[in-house]
Amino acid sequence: MQQIYDLVIIGGGPGGIGAAVEAKVLGLKHIMMIEKGDNHSQTIRKFYKDNKRVDKNYKGQEIELQGSIDFRDGTKESTLNYFDSLLDRGEIDSAFNAEVESIVKEDGEFRIVTTKAGYRAKHVIVAIGTMGKPNKPDYTLPLSLKERINFNLDKCSQNEKLLIVGGGNSAVEYAIELSKTNNVTLNYRRDTFSRLNEINLELIQEYNGQEKLRLRLGMDIVSIENENGLVKVNFSDGYYTIYDRVIYAIGGTTPVDFLRKCGITLDNDGKPEFDENFETKTKGLYLAGDIAVKSGGSIAIALNHAYHIVSHILKSN
């Protein structure tokens, strides 16, 4: 039988690490932490220069830590070392370089599908940051086309001529979904798809065969221009096409799309919905850290979220 975890944590930042440590301290036995990067604390590693100061609080806030973690102000290096020591103490399973594709609750338990494997859990904490941004192409995107160039599905409507750019699962899922109500072309610079799961590969071949959407493979985009308010796309084969909208799905973090994949509802402002215990409308599914604050998150806040959520899980059992 596949292991059913008491808790699966999505994200290896302060909120995720805090949740793993507090869960172990407070008595949960089977814990898994999933991180899409190759190590924990990706935001600190990527966005902080060497020896940069790392503060417990944010812009003068004074927040008292409630749990068992005694985090103090330090440098990038001392902070990473401290989090290393916390993770090394406990028997916590982890999966790095694993990106979550979906979270679904079925028959009272969660099924988490990642690019590496699938997991089952009684409870899930999503503890992702908000500093990540979608990847953008090397060529210039005209500012005048800002409303016609997307990095998620937020502004898409119907009956538009669309170009989706990318060769991963997100790009294919965008193309398939939008082709139901739009004229869609999917552009990928390679001749074949190499990163798709079996379902998406089968679907894209089926849709292309039925001409529900067109594939434009093996060519790159050279430049983007404004053509009378529409998007003129110049390709490396010397031809160009004019589209109503271009949607890039070439990697990077797009929190709105990710939250939807996790089954988390959003309010009218596109913010995730959760209660005073940081529990979403799906019972047993929680949010922690930057993703669960309106503005001004901090390491101290993330650690307190973790303690509060784990305490709530134990009370609810």
Short mmCIF file of C-alpha atoms in Angstrom, two decimals:
data_model
loop_
_atom_site.label_atom_id
_atom_site.label_comp_id
_atom_site.label_asym_id
_atom_site.label_seq_id
_atom_site.Cartn_x
_atom_site.Cartn_y
_atom_site.Cartn_z
CA MET A 1 0.00 0.00 0.00
CA GLN A 2 1.19 3.50 -0.78
CA GLN A 3 2.10 5.55 2.29
CA ILE A 4 -0.71 7.85 3.47
CA TYR A 5 1.00 10.86 5.01
CA ASP A 6 -0.45 12.66 7.99
CA LEU A 7 0.71 15.88 6.35
CA VAL A 8 2.11 16.85 2.95
CA ILE A 9 3.64 20.33 2.73
CA ILE A 10 3.98 22.11 -0.62
CA GLY A 11 6.90 24.52 -0.53
CA GLY A 12 10.28 24.47 1.17
CA GLY A 13 10.49 28.06 2.39
CA PRO A 14 10.20 29.26 6.01
CA GLY A 15 6.48 28.40 6.16
CA GLY A 16 7.05 24.91 4.78
CA ILE A 17 10.06 24.21 6.97
CA GLY A 18 8.21 25.59 9.99
CA ALA A 19 5.22 23.34 9.29
CA ALA A 20 7.44 20.26 8.96
CA VAL A 21 9.28 20.98 12.21
CA GLU A 22 6.15 21.88 14.21
CA ALA A 23 4.32 18.81 12.88
CA LYS A 24 7.14 16.58 14.09
CA VAL A 25 7.42 18.31 17.47
CA LEU A 26 3.66 18.20 18.08
CA GLY A 27 3.34 14.52 17.27
CA LEU A 28 2.46 13.95 13.61
CA LYS A 29 4.44 10.92 12.46
CA HIS A 30 4.38 10.76 8.66
CA ILE A 31 5.35 14.05 7.02
CA MET A 32 6.37 14.87 3.44
CA MET A 33 7.73 18.19 2.14
CA ILE A 34 7.63 18.82 -1.63
CA GLU A 35 9.76 21.56 -3.18
CA LYS A 36 10.03 22.37 -6.90
CA GLY A 37 13.61 23.66 -6.52
CA ASP A 38 16.71 21.61 -5.79
CA ASN A 39 16.88 22.77 -2.17
CA HIS A 40 14.83 24.52 0.49
CA SER A 41 14.51 28.34 0.85
CA GLN A 42 14.67 29.12 -2.88
CA THR A 43 13.63 32.75 -2.42
CA ILE A 44 16.50 33.42 0.00
CA ARG A 45 18.97 31.56 -2.22
CA LYS A 46 17.93 33.32 -5.45
CA PHE A 47 16.95 36.84 -4.41
CA TYR A 48 19.36 37.54 -1.54
CA LYS A 49 22.97 38.48 -2.19
CA ASP A 50 25.73 36.85 -0.15
CA ASN A 51 25.85 38.12 3.45
CA LYS A 52 22.56 40.01 2.98
CA ARG A 53 20.71 40.56 6.23
CA VAL A 54 17.66 38.33 6.78
CA ASP A 55 15.18 39.73 9.30
CA LYS A 56 12.69 37.81 11.37
CA ASN A 57 10.12 40.61 11.09
CA TYR A 58 8.99 42.86 8.25
CA LYS A 59 9.53 46.66 8.24
CA GLY A 60 9.49 47.21 11.97
CA GLN A 61 6.82 44.69 12.88
CA GLU A 62 7.40 43.03 16.23
CA ILE A 63 5.93 39.54 16.16
CA GLU A 64 6.46 37.06 18.96
CA LEU A 65 7.09 33.53 17.78
CA GLN A 66 4.49 31.10 19.12
CA GLY A 67 5.93 27.70 18.27
CA SER A 68 9.08 25.76 18.99
CA ILE A 69 11.35 27.43 16.42
CA ASP A 70 13.68 30.09 17.80
CA PHE A 71 14.49 32.05 14.64
CA ARG A 72 16.51 35.26 14.97
CA ASP A 73 17.78 37.96 12.62
CA GLY A 74 20.84 36.89 10.66
CA THR A 75 22.52 36.75 7.28
CA LYS A 76 21.61 34.74 4.20
CA GLU A 77 24.21 32.13 5.16
CA SER A 78 23.29 31.83 8.84
CA THR A 79 19.58 31.58 7.97
CA LEU A 80 20.14 28.75 5.48
CA ASN A 81 22.36 26.96 7.98
CA TYR A 82 19.70 27.30 10.69
CA PHE A 83 16.97 25.88 8.47
CA ASP A 84 19.33 23.04 7.49
CA SER A 85 19.76 22.17 11.16
CA LEU A 86 15.99 22.16 11.74
CA LEU A 87 15.34 19.79 8.86
CA ASP A 88 18.23 17.52 9.86
CA ARG A 89 16.74 16.96 13.31
CA GLY A 90 13.56 15.18 12.30
CA GLU A 91 12.58 12.21 10.21
CA ILE A 92 10.84 14.18 7.47
CA ASP A 93 10.48 12.79 3.95
CA SER A 94 11.23 15.25 1.18
CA ALA A 95 11.01 15.47 -2.60
CA PHE A 96 13.06 18.16 -4.38
CA ASN A 97 12.91 19.12 -8.06
CA ALA A 98 9.27 18.02 -7.94
CA GLU A 99 6.60 20.40 -9.19
CA VAL A 100 3.01 19.90 -8.06
CA GLU A 101 0.60 19.43 -10.97
CA SER A 102 -2.64 18.97 -9.02
CA ILE A 103 -4.18 18.37 -5.61
CA VAL A 104 -7.53 16.58 -5.48
CA LYS A 105 -9.54 15.45 -2.46
CA GLU A 106 -11.24 12.09 -2.96
CA ASP A 107 -12.92 9.85 -0.38
CA GLY A 108 -11.63 11.93 2.51
CA GLU A 109 -7.97 12.00 1.49
CA PHE A 110 -5.81 14.15 -0.75
CA ARG A 111 -4.07 12.90 -3.86
CA ILE A 112 -1.09 15.04 -4.81
CA VAL A 113 0.33 14.59 -8.32
CA THR A 114 3.84 15.92 -9.00
CA THR A 115 6.22 15.76 -11.95
CA LYS A 116 8.04 12.97 -10.11
CA ALA A 117 5.44 10.90 -8.28
CA GLY A 118 2.04 10.86 -6.63
CA TYR A 119 1.36 11.08 -2.90
CA ARG A 120 -1.60 10.56 -0.56
CA ALA A 121 -2.25 12.62 2.54
CA LYS A 122 -4.77 13.31 5.27
CA HIS A 123 -3.88 17.03 5.33
CA VAL A 124 -2.05 19.42 2.99
CA ILE A 125 -0.40 22.78 3.64
CA VAL A 126 0.40 24.98 0.62
CA ALA A 127 3.28 27.21 1.75
CA ILE A 128 4.51 28.83 -1.46
CA GLY A 129 5.93 32.32 -1.75
CA THR A 130 4.83 35.12 -4.03
CA MET A 131 8.21 36.46 -5.22
CA GLY A 132 8.42 34.03 -8.12
CA LYS A 133 7.47 35.45 -11.52
CA PRO A 134 6.64 33.84 -14.86
CA ASN A 135 9.56 33.54 -17.24
CA LYS A 136 9.58 36.05 -20.08
CA PRO A 137 11.16 35.82 -23.55
CA ASP A 138 14.49 37.42 -24.43
CA TYR A 139 13.00 39.73 -27.07
CA THR A 140 11.19 42.95 -26.14
CA LEU A 141 7.46 42.88 -25.46
CA PRO A 142 5.93 46.24 -26.54
CA LEU A 143 4.39 48.09 -23.62
CA SER A 144 1.49 49.13 -25.86
CA LEU A 145 0.47 45.44 -26.08
CA LYS A 146 0.41 44.89 -22.32
CA GLU A 147 -3.32 44.07 -22.33
CA ARG A 148 -2.90 41.56 -25.17
CA ILE A 149 0.07 39.60 -23.78
CA ASN A 150 -0.66 37.17 -20.94
CA PHE A 151 1.27 34.86 -18.63
CA ASN A 152 -1.86 33.08 -17.34
CA LEU A 153 -5.51 32.74 -18.34
CA ASP A 154 -6.91 35.70 -16.37
CA LYS A 155 -7.77 38.06 -19.24
CA CYS A 156 -8.74 35.50 -21.87
CA SER A 157 -12.20 35.72 -23.39
CA GLN A 158 -13.87 33.87 -26.29
CA ASN A 159 -13.70 33.92 -30.09
CA GLU A 160 -10.14 35.25 -30.15
CA LYS A 161 -7.25 34.24 -32.38
CA LEU A 162 -4.68 33.07 -29.83
CA LEU A 163 -1.05 32.02 -29.83
CA ILE A 164 0.13 29.90 -26.88
CA VAL A 165 3.92 29.79 -26.48
CA GLY A 166 5.60 26.92 -24.64
CA GLY A 167 6.19 23.18 -24.65
CA GLY A 168 5.33 22.10 -21.11
CA ASN A 169 2.19 20.76 -19.48
CA SER A 170 0.85 24.23 -18.65
CA ALA A 171 1.15 25.39 -22.27
CA VAL A 172 -0.66 22.31 -23.56
CA GLU A 173 -3.38 22.56 -20.92
CA TYR A 174 -3.91 26.23 -21.81
CA ALA A 175 -4.13 25.37 -25.51
CA ILE A 176 -6.60 22.52 -25.04
CA GLU A 177 -8.86 24.50 -22.72
CA LEU A 178 -8.88 27.67 -24.83
CA SER A 179 -9.41 25.81 -28.11
CA LYS A 180 -12.95 25.00 -26.94
CA THR A 181 -13.97 28.64 -27.46
CA ASN A 182 -11.14 30.20 -29.47
CA ASN A 183 -8.95 29.80 -32.57
CA VAL A 184 -5.70 28.50 -31.04
CA THR A 185 -2.15 27.91 -32.28
CA LEU A 186 0.46 26.35 -29.98
CA ASN A 187 4.06 27.33 -30.75
CA TYR A 188 7.03 25.37 -29.37
CA ARG A 189 10.59 25.98 -30.51
CA ARG A 190 11.46 22.27 -30.54
CA ASP A 191 10.25 19.72 -33.09
CA THR A 192 8.70 17.41 -30.50
CA PHE A 193 7.32 17.60 -26.97
CA SER A 194 9.62 16.03 -24.39
CA ARG A 195 8.21 17.18 -21.03
CA LEU A 196 4.52 16.26 -21.23
CA ASN A 197 2.73 13.75 -19.07
CA GLU A 198 1.03 10.91 -20.94
CA ILE A 199 -2.47 12.38 -20.72
CA ASN A 200 -1.48 15.77 -22.13
CA LEU A 201 0.61 14.20 -24.89
CA GLU A 202 -2.31 12.04 -25.99
CA LEU A 203 -4.76 14.96 -25.85
CA ILE A 204 -2.59 17.38 -27.83
CA GLN A 205 -2.08 14.78 -30.56
CA GLU A 206 -5.82 14.09 -30.66
CA TYR A 207 -6.77 17.79 -30.80
CA ASN A 208 -4.16 18.51 -33.47
CA GLY A 209 -5.42 15.59 -35.56
CA GLN A 210 -8.98 16.90 -35.35
CA GLU A 211 -7.78 20.43 -36.20
CA LYS A 212 -9.30 21.81 -33.01
CA LEU A 213 -6.00 23.63 -32.57
CA ARG A 214 -2.86 23.95 -34.67
CA LEU A 215 0.69 23.11 -33.69
CA ARG A 216 3.55 25.26 -34.92
CA LEU A 217 6.61 23.28 -33.85
CA GLY A 218 10.33 23.60 -34.54
CA MET A 219 10.45 27.37 -34.88
CA ASP A 220 11.10 30.26 -32.57
CA ILE A 221 9.66 33.75 -32.28
CA VAL A 222 12.05 36.46 -33.44
CA SER A 223 10.08 39.53 -32.37
CA ILE A 224 6.69 40.94 -31.38
CA GLU A 225 5.22 44.14 -32.87
CA ASN A 226 2.06 46.22 -32.49
CA GLU A 227 0.02 45.98 -35.69
CA ASN A 228 -2.98 48.33 -35.39
CA GLY A 229 -3.50 47.32 -31.78
CA LEU A 230 -3.09 43.59 -32.43
CA VAL A 231 -0.06 41.34 -31.87
CA LYS A 232 2.16 40.77 -34.90
CA VAL A 233 4.40 37.74 -34.27
CA ASN A 234 7.48 37.33 -36.46
CA PHE A 235 8.73 33.73 -36.64
CA SER A 236 12.20 32.37 -37.37
CA ASP A 237 11.00 30.85 -40.68
CA GLY A 238 10.53 34.37 -42.09
CA TYR A 239 6.74 34.44 -41.84
CA TYR A 240 4.52 36.41 -39.50
CA THR A 241 0.97 36.05 -38.16
CA ILE A 242 -1.29 38.56 -36.42
CA TYR A 243 -3.09 37.42 -33.26
CA ASP A 244 -5.63 38.95 -30.91
CA ARG A 245 -3.64 37.68 -27.93
CA VAL A 246 -0.40 35.85 -27.07
CA ILE A 247 -0.12 33.74 -23.93
CA TYR A 248 3.30 32.69 -22.64
CA ALA A 249 3.62 29.49 -20.61
CA ILE A 250 7.39 29.11 -20.59
CA GLY A 251 7.99 28.41 -16.92
CA GLY A 252 8.19 30.33 -13.69
CA THR A 253 5.69 30.75 -10.92
CA THR A 254 2.13 31.86 -11.67
CA PRO A 255 0.46 31.59 -8.24
CA VAL A 256 -3.12 32.12 -9.47
CA ASP A 257 -2.95 29.18 -11.87
CA PHE A 258 -1.15 27.04 -9.32
CA LEU A 259 -3.77 27.68 -6.64
CA ARG A 260 -6.54 26.72 -9.05
CA LYS A 261 -4.74 23.45 -9.81
CA CYS A 262 -4.73 22.80 -6.07
CA GLY A 263 -8.51 23.25 -5.88
CA ILE A 264 -8.25 26.51 -3.91
CA THR A 265 -11.05 29.02 -4.51
CA LEU A 266 -10.29 32.69 -5.17
CA ASP A 267 -12.25 35.81 -4.29
CA ASN A 268 -13.22 38.59 -6.72
CA ASP A 269 -9.74 40.11 -6.38
CA GLY A 270 -8.03 36.86 -7.28
CA LYS A 271 -6.91 36.23 -3.68
CA PRO A 272 -7.17 32.76 -2.12
CA GLU A 273 -10.04 32.22 0.30
CA PHE A 274 -9.37 30.80 3.77
CA ASP A 275 -10.67 31.13 7.35
CA GLU A 276 -9.11 32.21 10.66
CA ASN A 277 -7.28 28.88 10.87
CA PHE A 278 -5.83 29.35 7.37
CA GLU A 279 -8.02 26.48 6.16
CA THR A 280 -9.42 26.82 2.65
CA LYS A 281 -12.95 25.86 1.66
CA THR A 282 -11.60 22.34 1.14
CA LYS A 283 -11.42 20.88 4.64
CA GLY A 284 -7.90 19.77 5.50
CA LEU A 285 -6.24 22.02 2.89
CA TYR A 286 -4.39 25.00 4.40
CA LEU A 287 -2.34 28.02 3.29
CA ALA A 288 0.75 29.33 5.09
CA GLY A 289 3.31 32.08 4.60
CA ASP A 290 3.29 34.85 2.00
CA ILE A 291 0.42 33.31 0.06
CA ALA A 292 -1.82 33.73 3.14
CA VAL A 293 -1.17 37.42 3.85
CA LYS A 294 -2.46 40.46 1.96
CA SER A 295 0.85 42.32 2.19
CA GLY A 296 4.03 42.43 4.19
CA GLY A 297 4.73 38.79 4.94
CA SER A 298 7.72 37.84 7.06
CA ILE A 299 9.58 34.80 8.30
CA ALA A 300 8.04 35.25 11.77
CA ILE A 301 4.51 35.35 10.30
CA ALA A 302 5.19 32.24 8.21
CA LEU A 303 6.49 30.33 11.23
CA ASN A 304 3.46 31.34 13.30
CA HIS A 305 1.13 30.25 10.48
CA ALA A 306 2.81 26.85 10.55
CA TYR A 307 2.40 26.45 14.32
CA HIS A 308 -1.24 27.58 14.23
CA ILE A 309 -2.16 25.24 11.35
CA VAL A 310 -0.50 22.17 12.84
CA SER A 311 -2.16 22.90 16.19
CA HIS A 312 -5.54 23.15 14.41
CA ILE A 313 -4.94 19.85 12.59
CA LEU A 314 -4.26 18.09 15.89
CA LYS A 315 -7.36 19.58 17.53
CA SER A 316 -9.51 18.54 14.56
CA ASN A 317 -8.37 14.91 14.57
#
